[in-house]
Amino acid sequence: MLKARIAVLVSGGGTNLQALMDAEKSGIIKSGEIRLVVSNNSNAYALKRAEIAGIPSACITKKEYGKQEGFEKALLELLAENGIELIVLAGFMSILSADFVNHYKNRIINIHPSLIPSFCGKGFYGLKVHEAALEYGVKVTGATVHFVNEVPDGGRIIMQKAVDILPHDTPEALQKRVMEQAEWVILPRAAEQISAEIINAREKN
Ligand code: GRF
């Protein structure tokens, strides 16, 4: 059976990309295969990780393609050329337009480092999310994988995993624990779940 063709979109270090590639190797992801990695930042270490793993990669920047519209057009073309069926945003730091997400309805997923609907939406990215959780004083945080729609962090939730906040936690320590205990666990699981759904949907058609 043909596996679902996955593209992973990245901007930075790519530890979530690494978790996805490792999960494909170990068989946690068995219904999909990572066919392409796309970065909007030429310095992203994630690109190096793709190279080491032998996965084709590309860099598309807004600077090069002219703002959001040109950037998204180039991205759509590249995804179509590669027959991509599922887009995984793994630390991708650019918001996609409603027009773009409508091309891939229920076929774009994102990992966010909190339990949505807490500490999410515009302005909540990177360390800011964990700073906000600590400042509020919640005792439990975590990560969420959700579908991407036109509202930042607003699409339907696919999977969540909770992580305890410890006394004297710092934003950095919390960020690391949320990645290790939640993000790297649920993003591959969710990618597998949606890949399996894509295969099933193909068979029905
Ligand atoms: C992660 O915390 C992810 O939740 C957020 O951006 C970070 C990306 O880290 N969206 P990495 O590039 O996967 O290491």
PDB file of C-alpha atoms and ligand atoms in Angstrom:
ATOM      1  CA  MET A   1       0.000   0.000   0.000  1.00  0.00           C
ATOM      2  CA  LEU A   2       1.323   3.428  -0.928  1.00  0.00           C
ATOM      3  CA  LYS A   3       2.261   5.422   2.149  1.00  0.00           C
ATOM      4  CA  ALA A   4       0.977   8.958   2.707  1.00  0.00           C
ATOM      5  CA  ARG A   5       3.508  11.463   1.397  1.00  0.00           C
ATOM      6  CA  ILE A   6       4.553  13.868   4.143  1.00  0.00           C
ATOM      7  CA  ALA A   7       6.309  17.239   3.972  1.00  0.00           C
ATOM      8  CA  VAL A   8       7.726  18.703   7.175  1.00  0.00           C
ATOM      9  CA  LEU A   9       7.969  22.495   7.377  1.00  0.00           C
ATOM     10  CA  VAL A  10      10.629  23.889   9.691  1.00  0.00           C
ATOM     11  CA  SER A  11      12.378  27.122  10.660  1.00  0.00           C
ATOM     12  CA  GLY A  12      14.897  26.237  13.335  1.00  0.00           C
ATOM     13  CA  GLY A  13      16.728  23.499  15.176  1.00  0.00           C
ATOM     14  CA  GLY A  14      14.479  20.714  13.976  1.00  0.00           C
ATOM     15  CA  THR A  15      14.297  18.481  17.041  1.00  0.00           C
ATOM     16  CA  ASN A  16      10.672  17.715  16.205  1.00  0.00           C
ATOM     17  CA  LEU A  17      11.732  16.878  12.637  1.00  0.00           C
ATOM     18  CA  GLN A  18      14.326  14.551  14.151  1.00  0.00           C
ATOM     19  CA  ALA A  19      11.646  12.884  16.279  1.00  0.00           C
ATOM     20  CA  LEU A  20       9.535  12.361  13.142  1.00  0.00           C
ATOM     21  CA  MET A  21      12.431  10.885  11.151  1.00  0.00           C
ATOM     22  CA  ASP A  22      13.380   8.621  14.073  1.00  0.00           C
ATOM     23  CA  ALA A  23       9.757   7.512  14.397  1.00  0.00           C
ATOM     24  CA  GLU A  24       9.643   6.579  10.735  1.00  0.00           C
ATOM     25  CA  LYS A  25      12.796   4.521  11.165  1.00  0.00           C
ATOM     26  CA  SER A  26      11.528   2.751  14.261  1.00  0.00           C
ATOM     27  CA  GLY A  27       8.129   2.022  12.740  1.00  0.00           C
ATOM     28  CA  ILE A  28       6.020   4.320  14.935  1.00  0.00           C
ATOM     29  CA  ILE A  29       5.181   6.067  11.670  1.00  0.00           C
ATOM     30  CA  LYS A  30       4.320   3.261   9.305  1.00  0.00           C
ATOM     31  CA  SER A  31       1.493   4.707   7.212  1.00  0.00           C
ATOM     32  CA  GLY A  32       3.406   7.761   6.023  1.00  0.00           C
ATOM     33  CA  GLU A  33       6.837   8.663   4.736  1.00  0.00           C
ATOM     34  CA  ILE A  34       8.694  11.950   4.971  1.00  0.00           C
ATOM     35  CA  ARG A  35       9.378  12.886   1.368  1.00  0.00           C
ATOM     36  CA  LEU A  36      10.357  16.527   1.733  1.00  0.00           C
ATOM     37  CA  VAL A  37      11.608  19.055   4.295  1.00  0.00           C
ATOM     38  CA  VAL A  38      11.011  22.748   3.615  1.00  0.00           C
ATOM     39  CA  SER A  39      12.540  25.588   5.598  1.00  0.00           C
ATOM     40  CA  ASN A  40      11.803  29.300   5.409  1.00  0.00           C
ATOM     41  CA  ASN A  41      15.203  29.989   6.961  1.00  0.00           C
ATOM     42  CA  SER A  42      18.392  29.047   5.146  1.00  0.00           C
ATOM     43  CA  ASN A  43      20.325  28.796   8.435  1.00  0.00           C
ATOM     44  CA  ALA A  44      17.970  26.286  10.036  1.00  0.00           C
ATOM     45  CA  TYR A  45      19.846  23.329  11.492  1.00  0.00           C
ATOM     46  CA  ALA A  46      16.788  21.288  10.524  1.00  0.00           C
ATOM     47  CA  LEU A  47      18.065  21.416   6.921  1.00  0.00           C
ATOM     48  CA  LYS A  48      21.271  19.737   8.034  1.00  0.00           C
ATOM     49  CA  ARG A  49      19.262  17.044   9.825  1.00  0.00           C
ATOM     50  CA  ALA A  50      17.342  16.355   6.591  1.00  0.00           C
ATOM     51  CA  GLU A  51      20.599  16.138   4.650  1.00  0.00           C
ATOM     52  CA  ILE A  52      22.087  13.680   7.150  1.00  0.00           C
ATOM     53  CA  ALA A  53      18.950  11.541   6.898  1.00  0.00           C
ATOM     54  CA  GLY A  54      19.021  11.691   3.087  1.00  0.00           C
ATOM     55  CA  ILE A  55      15.657  13.432   2.771  1.00  0.00           C
ATOM     56  CA  PRO A  56      15.249  15.988  -0.038  1.00  0.00           C
ATOM     57  CA  SER A  57      14.978  19.518   1.286  1.00  0.00           C
ATOM     58  CA  ALA A  58      14.352  23.014   0.023  1.00  0.00           C
ATOM     59  CA  CYS A  59      14.513  26.531   1.346  1.00  0.00           C
ATOM     60  CA  ILE A  60      11.859  29.060   0.386  1.00  0.00           C
ATOM     61  CA  THR A  61      12.129  32.509   1.906  1.00  0.00           C
ATOM     62  CA  LYS A  62       9.768  35.461   1.756  1.00  0.00           C
ATOM     63  CA  LYS A  63      12.759  37.639   0.946  1.00  0.00           C
ATOM     64  CA  GLU A  64      13.448  35.638  -2.184  1.00  0.00           C
ATOM     65  CA  TYR A  65       9.865  35.095  -3.363  1.00  0.00           C
ATOM     66  CA  GLY A  66       8.296  38.407  -2.432  1.00  0.00           C
ATOM     67  CA  LYS A  67       6.095  38.541   0.641  1.00  0.00           C
ATOM     68  CA  GLN A  68       3.385  36.077   1.688  1.00  0.00           C
ATOM     69  CA  GLU A  69       1.724  35.581  -1.688  1.00  0.00           C
ATOM     70  CA  GLY A  70       4.832  34.730  -3.690  1.00  0.00           C
ATOM     71  CA  PHE A  71       6.174  32.636  -0.845  1.00  0.00           C
ATOM     72  CA  GLU A  72       2.991  30.573  -0.596  1.00  0.00           C
ATOM     73  CA  LYS A  73       2.734  30.173  -4.365  1.00  0.00           C
ATOM     74  CA  ALA A  74       6.269  28.769  -4.525  1.00  0.00           C
ATOM     75  CA  LEU A  75       5.532  26.520  -1.549  1.00  0.00           C
ATOM     76  CA  LEU A  76       2.295  25.199  -3.093  1.00  0.00           C
ATOM     77  CA  GLU A  77       4.095  24.427  -6.341  1.00  0.00           C
ATOM     78  CA  LEU A  78       6.835  22.537  -4.555  1.00  0.00           C
ATOM     79  CA  LEU A  79       4.338  20.527  -2.499  1.00  0.00           C
ATOM     80  CA  ALA A  80       2.308  19.659  -5.608  1.00  0.00           C
ATOM     81  CA  GLU A  81       5.423  18.614  -7.556  1.00  0.00           C
ATOM     82  CA  ASN A  82       6.211  16.182  -4.755  1.00  0.00           C
ATOM     83  CA  GLY A  83       2.655  14.874  -4.463  1.00  0.00           C
ATOM     84  CA  ILE A  84       2.494  15.875  -0.800  1.00  0.00           C
ATOM     85  CA  GLU A  85      -0.651  14.761   1.045  1.00  0.00           C
ATOM     86  CA  LEU A  86       0.157  15.752   4.635  1.00  0.00           C
ATOM     87  CA  ILE A  87       2.001  18.843   5.838  1.00  0.00           C
ATOM     88  CA  VAL A  88       3.522  18.728   9.315  1.00  0.00           C
ATOM     89  CA  LEU A  89       4.518  22.078  10.809  1.00  0.00           C
ATOM     90  CA  ALA A  90       7.396  21.329  13.171  1.00  0.00           C
ATOM     91  CA  GLY A  91       8.628  24.608  14.591  1.00  0.00           C
ATOM     92  CA  PHE A  92       7.593  26.482  11.439  1.00  0.00           C
ATOM     93  CA  MET A  93       7.610  30.155  12.396  1.00  0.00           C
ATOM     94  CA  SER A  94       5.433  31.631   9.680  1.00  0.00           C
ATOM     95  CA  ILE A  95       1.655  31.942   9.736  1.00  0.00           C
ATOM     96  CA  LEU A  96      -0.017  30.527   6.629  1.00  0.00           C
ATOM     97  CA  SER A  97      -2.892  32.389   4.959  1.00  0.00           C
ATOM     98  CA  ALA A  98      -6.501  31.158   4.845  1.00  0.00           C
ATOM     99  CA  ASP A  99      -6.061  30.686   1.111  1.00  0.00           C
ATOM    100  CA  PHE A 100      -3.101  28.383   1.657  1.00  0.00           C
ATOM    101  CA  VAL A 101      -4.698  26.287   4.396  1.00  0.00           C
ATOM    102  CA  ASN A 102      -7.830  25.818   2.271  1.00  0.00           C
ATOM    103  CA  HIS A 103      -5.689  23.997  -0.295  1.00  0.00           C
ATOM    104  CA  TYR A 104      -4.870  21.395   2.365  1.00  0.00           C
ATOM    105  CA  LYS A 105      -8.008  21.208   4.496  1.00  0.00           C
ATOM    106  CA  ASN A 106      -7.466  18.810   7.433  1.00  0.00           C
ATOM    107  CA  ARG A 107      -4.121  17.940   5.895  1.00  0.00           C
ATOM    108  CA  ILE A 108      -1.891  20.380   7.833  1.00  0.00           C
ATOM    109  CA  ILE A 109      -0.983  19.661  11.443  1.00  0.00           C
ATOM    110  CA  ASN A 110       1.042  21.703  13.925  1.00  0.00           C
ATOM    111  CA  ILE A 111       2.672  21.092  17.278  1.00  0.00           C
ATOM    112  CA  HIS A 112       2.183  23.767  19.943  1.00  0.00           C
ATOM    113  CA  PRO A 113       4.017  23.648  23.300  1.00  0.00           C
ATOM    114  CA  SER A 114       1.037  24.143  25.640  1.00  0.00           C
ATOM    115  CA  LEU A 115      -2.318  22.579  26.371  1.00  0.00           C
ATOM    116  CA  ILE A 116      -4.535  24.530  23.974  1.00  0.00           C
ATOM    117  CA  PRO A 117      -6.620  26.659  24.650  1.00  0.00           C
ATOM    118  CA  SER A 118      -4.111  27.905  27.241  1.00  0.00           C
ATOM    119  CA  PHE A 119      -1.132  30.015  26.188  1.00  0.00           C
ATOM    120  CA  CYS A 120      -1.725  29.901  22.462  1.00  0.00           C
ATOM    121  CA  GLY A 121      -2.556  32.142  19.525  1.00  0.00           C
ATOM    122  CA  LYS A 122      -0.776  35.173  18.194  1.00  0.00           C
ATOM    123  CA  GLY A 123       2.421  36.052  20.063  1.00  0.00           C
ATOM    124  CA  PHE A 124       2.665  32.729  21.910  1.00  0.00           C
ATOM    125  CA  TYR A 125       5.704  31.046  20.448  1.00  0.00           C
ATOM    126  CA  GLY A 126       9.018  29.675  21.686  1.00  0.00           C
ATOM    127  CA  LEU A 127       9.967  30.534  25.257  1.00  0.00           C
ATOM    128  CA  LYS A 128       7.094  33.030  25.556  1.00  0.00           C
ATOM    129  CA  VAL A 129       4.650  30.143  25.917  1.00  0.00           C
ATOM    130  CA  HIS A 130       6.522  28.685  28.884  1.00  0.00           C
ATOM    131  CA  GLU A 131       7.136  32.097  30.463  1.00  0.00           C
ATOM    132  CA  ALA A 132       3.385  32.722  30.343  1.00  0.00           C
ATOM    133  CA  ALA A 133       2.590  29.332  31.891  1.00  0.00           C
ATOM    134  CA  LEU A 134       5.025  29.922  34.759  1.00  0.00           C
ATOM    135  CA  GLU A 135       3.819  33.473  35.288  1.00  0.00           C
ATOM    136  CA  TYR A 136       0.198  32.325  35.485  1.00  0.00           C
ATOM    137  CA  GLY A 137       1.161  29.641  37.952  1.00  0.00           C
ATOM    138  CA  VAL A 138      -0.453  26.627  36.302  1.00  0.00           C
ATOM    139  CA  LYS A 139       0.716  23.325  37.739  1.00  0.00           C
ATOM    140  CA  VAL A 140       0.325  21.340  34.541  1.00  0.00           C
ATOM    141  CA  THR A 141       1.208  22.282  30.976  1.00  0.00           C
ATOM    142  CA  GLY A 142       2.030  20.142  27.942  1.00  0.00           C
ATOM    143  CA  ALA A 143       1.817  20.037  24.182  1.00  0.00           C
ATOM    144  CA  THR A 144      -0.945  19.892  21.595  1.00  0.00           C
ATOM    145  CA  VAL A 145      -1.066  18.655  18.027  1.00  0.00           C
ATOM    146  CA  HIS A 146      -3.880  20.298  16.110  1.00  0.00           C
ATOM    147  CA  PHE A 147      -5.118  20.826  12.579  1.00  0.00           C
ATOM    148  CA  VAL A 148      -4.143  24.148  11.076  1.00  0.00           C
ATOM    149  CA  ASN A 149      -6.868  26.483   9.934  1.00  0.00           C
ATOM    150  CA  GLU A 150      -6.942  30.245   9.379  1.00  0.00           C
ATOM    151  CA  VAL A 151      -6.895  30.990  13.143  1.00  0.00           C
ATOM    152  CA  PRO A 152      -3.408  30.736  14.743  1.00  0.00           C
ATOM    153  CA  ASP A 153      -3.462  27.609  16.978  1.00  0.00           C
ATOM    154  CA  GLY A 154      -7.245  27.503  16.427  1.00  0.00           C
ATOM    155  CA  GLY A 155      -7.807  24.269  14.474  1.00  0.00           C
ATOM    156  CA  ARG A 156      -9.335  21.065  15.850  1.00  0.00           C
ATOM    157  CA  ILE A 157      -7.228  19.270  18.457  1.00  0.00           C
ATOM    158  CA  ILE A 158      -5.795  15.886  17.457  1.00  0.00           C
ATOM    159  CA  MET A 159      -3.694  14.905  20.459  1.00  0.00           C
ATOM    160  CA  GLN A 160      -2.483  16.361  23.757  1.00  0.00           C
ATOM    161  CA  LYS A 161      -0.046  15.293  26.455  1.00  0.00           C
ATOM    162  CA  ALA A 162       0.322  16.851  29.886  1.00  0.00           C
ATOM    163  CA  VAL A 163       3.613  17.684  31.607  1.00  0.00           C
ATOM    164  CA  ASP A 164       3.919  18.617  35.288  1.00  0.00           C
ATOM    165  CA  ILE A 165       5.403  21.955  36.236  1.00  0.00           C
ATOM    166  CA  LEU A 166       8.016  21.550  38.940  1.00  0.00           C
ATOM    167  CA  PRO A 167       8.870  23.924  41.778  1.00  0.00           C
ATOM    168  CA  HIS A 168      11.592  26.395  40.698  1.00  0.00           C
ATOM    169  CA  ASP A 169      11.064  25.604  36.992  1.00  0.00           C
ATOM    170  CA  THR A 170      12.613  28.070  34.552  1.00  0.00           C
ATOM    171  CA  PRO A 171      11.160  28.720  31.081  1.00  0.00           C
ATOM    172  CA  GLU A 172      14.186  26.988  29.556  1.00  0.00           C
ATOM    173  CA  ALA A 173      13.932  23.891  31.765  1.00  0.00           C
ATOM    174  CA  LEU A 174      10.199  23.683  31.146  1.00  0.00           C
ATOM    175  CA  GLN A 175      10.617  24.077  27.389  1.00  0.00           C
ATOM    176  CA  LYS A 176      13.084  21.193  27.360  1.00  0.00           C
ATOM    177  CA  ARG A 177      10.827  18.937  29.458  1.00  0.00           C
ATOM    178  CA  VAL A 178       7.755  19.697  27.331  1.00  0.00           C
ATOM    179  CA  MET A 179       9.718  18.787  24.208  1.00  0.00           C
ATOM    180  CA  GLU A 180      11.139  15.563  25.616  1.00  0.00           C
ATOM    181  CA  GLN A 181       8.026  14.335  27.404  1.00  0.00           C
ATOM    182  CA  ALA A 182       5.302  15.604  25.097  1.00  0.00           C
ATOM    183  CA  GLU A 183       6.204  17.135  21.718  1.00  0.00           C
ATOM    184  CA  TRP A 184       8.548  14.412  20.489  1.00  0.00           C
ATOM    185  CA  VAL A 185       6.038  11.782  21.611  1.00  0.00           C
ATOM    186  CA  ILE A 186       2.740  13.064  20.249  1.00  0.00           C
ATOM    187  CA  LEU A 187       3.845  14.683  16.986  1.00  0.00           C
ATOM    188  CA  PRO A 188       4.977  11.345  15.466  1.00  0.00           C
ATOM    189  CA  ARG A 189       1.875   9.586  16.847  1.00  0.00           C
ATOM    190  CA  ALA A 190      -0.404  12.215  15.350  1.00  0.00           C
ATOM    191  CA  ALA A 191       1.460  12.094  12.021  1.00  0.00           C
ATOM    192  CA  GLU A 192       0.886   8.335  11.970  1.00  0.00           C
ATOM    193  CA  GLN A 193      -2.813   8.724  12.830  1.00  0.00           C
ATOM    194  CA  ILE A 194      -3.476  11.231  10.060  1.00  0.00           C
ATOM    195  CA  SER A 195      -1.353   9.289   7.554  1.00  0.00           C
ATOM    196  CA  ALA A 196      -3.477   6.205   8.242  1.00  0.00           C
ATOM    197  CA  GLU A 197      -6.619   8.295   7.738  1.00  0.00           C
ATOM    198  CA  ILE A 198      -5.265   9.543   4.402  1.00  0.00           C
ATOM    199  CA  ILE A 199      -4.650   5.992   3.218  1.00  0.00           C
ATOM    200  CA  ASN A 200      -8.158   4.943   4.305  1.00  0.00           C
ATOM    201  CA  ALA A 201      -9.704   7.929   2.545  1.00  0.00           C
ATOM    202  CA  ARG A 202      -7.824   7.008  -0.643  1.00  0.00           C
ATOM    203  CA  GLU A 203      -9.238   3.501  -0.545  1.00  0.00           C
ATOM    204  CA  LYS A 204     -12.799   4.773  -0.222  1.00  0.00           C
ATOM    205  CA  ASN A 205     -12.427   6.959  -3.322  1.00  0.00           C
TER     206      ASN A 205
HETATM  207  C1  GRF B   1       8.878  23.620  19.467  1.00  0.00           C
HETATM  208  O1  GRF B   1       8.789  24.025  20.797  1.00  0.00           O
HETATM  209  C2  GRF B   1       7.511  23.628  18.852  1.00  0.00           C
HETATM  210  O2  GRF B   1       6.505  23.298  19.743  1.00  0.00           O
HETATM  211  C3  GRF B   1       7.367  25.048  18.453  1.00  0.00           C
HETATM  212  O3  GRF B   1       8.660  25.425  18.000  1.00  0.00           O
HETATM  213  C4  GRF B   1       9.641  24.619  18.624  1.00  0.00           C
HETATM  214  C5  GRF B   1      10.456  23.986  17.537  1.00  0.00           C
HETATM  215  O4  GRF B   1      11.593  23.307  17.956  1.00  0.00           O
HETATM  216  N1  GRF B   1       6.289  25.213  17.545  1.00  0.00           N
HETATM  217  P1  GRF B   1      12.393  22.406  16.933  1.00  0.00           P
HETATM  218  O5  GRF B   1      12.834  23.258  15.739  1.00  0.00           O
HETATM  219  O6  GRF B   1      11.524  21.252  16.493  1.00  0.00           O
HETATM  220  O7  GRF B   1      13.603  21.926  17.697  1.00  0.00           O
END
